[in-house]
């Protein structure tokens, strides 16, 4: 055998030894991943069974034929899990904030003055019959407010009224019909209790405060 033949055989032997083999761990991991994803789509990344896939991928030898594919799949699983966990966290935070009712306060919010009492021995003059009111006003009954204007107003949160405690507030619904019927009410808020409309105040007179549990609302500037 010539020297050239010996060298050729040695090169072939070395090439055979350096040949990369496929990884059985990657094969099993890939099969499990495909089954999970086909069944659950992106939710599969949050499935506890995906940890088994990761464990198999981590066992893929770095010199195997599938080392690069295993590394890419492992990175894909972890990146998507982190993304979906953040989406879930953001959604839970938004829902918690939506369930927290807003609180309104303002030093200019006061109940309407009581009418003067009639003189002794006299009857109060009858109210003029001017037809139904064209807008909510102080002294109107809550039932009348709901009957005449309820479809154009929606709850806007509790309001602290000086001398009266917490009362309900109502803001006008953002619709062309309501804006046309009540042009002066778009930037106002109706204050009412279970029986009577206490007044109508501009939104600018109120300070909206989102109150966290256990955190008192800040005092109104100027007292």
XYZ file of N, CA, C and O in Angstrom, residues 103-107 207-209 211 215-223:
72
model
N -63.079 58.935 42.320
C -63.614 59.795 43.374
C -63.464 61.240 42.932
O -62.421 61.635 42.425
N -64.500 62.029 43.105
C -64.471 63.430 42.735
C -64.575 64.271 43.991
O -65.259 63.912 44.942
N -63.916 65.404 44.003
C -64.077 66.348 45.099
C -63.830 67.742 44.578
O -63.163 67.938 43.575
N -64.334 68.723 45.230
C -64.125 70.112 44.820
C -64.754 71.056 45.819
O -65.889 70.866 46.239
N -64.022 72.097 46.233
C -64.545 72.971 47.277
C -65.737 73.797 46.810
O -66.490 74.324 47.613
N -62.216 67.839 41.042
C -60.896 67.246 40.895
C -61.052 65.749 40.933
O -61.555 65.202 41.906
N -60.639 65.083 39.888
C -60.777 63.630 39.826
C -59.555 62.993 40.442
O -58.426 63.304 40.083
N -59.760 62.092 41.382
C -58.669 61.437 42.092
C -58.887 59.941 42.031
O -59.947 59.447 42.407
N -58.191 56.723 43.796
C -57.791 56.422 45.160
C -57.383 54.965 45.257
O -58.150 54.064 44.935
N -54.835 54.577 50.753
C -54.184 55.850 50.496
C -55.218 56.949 50.490
O -56.108 56.960 49.638
N -55.160 57.900 51.426
C -56.165 58.970 51.459
C -56.033 59.896 50.266
O -54.937 60.088 49.736
N -57.151 60.448 49.826
C -57.124 61.394 48.726
C -56.426 62.661 49.176
O -56.542 63.076 50.324
N -55.653 63.321 48.296
C -54.961 64.552 48.694
C -55.941 65.661 48.992
O -57.016 65.742 48.400
N -55.610 66.568 49.953
C -56.530 67.655 50.290
C -56.683 68.617 49.132
O -55.765 68.798 48.326
N -57.832 69.250 49.059
C -58.130 70.178 47.979
C -57.313 71.454 48.199
O -57.228 71.984 49.280
N -56.671 71.922 47.137
C -55.837 73.115 47.262
C -56.682 74.304 47.654
O -57.763 74.529 47.133
N -56.196 75.076 48.562
C -56.921 76.281 48.965
C -57.964 76.028 49.994
O -58.702 76.924 50.382
N -58.116 74.741 50.463
C -59.045 74.381 51.528
C -60.458 74.503 51.187
O -61.301 74.541 52.015
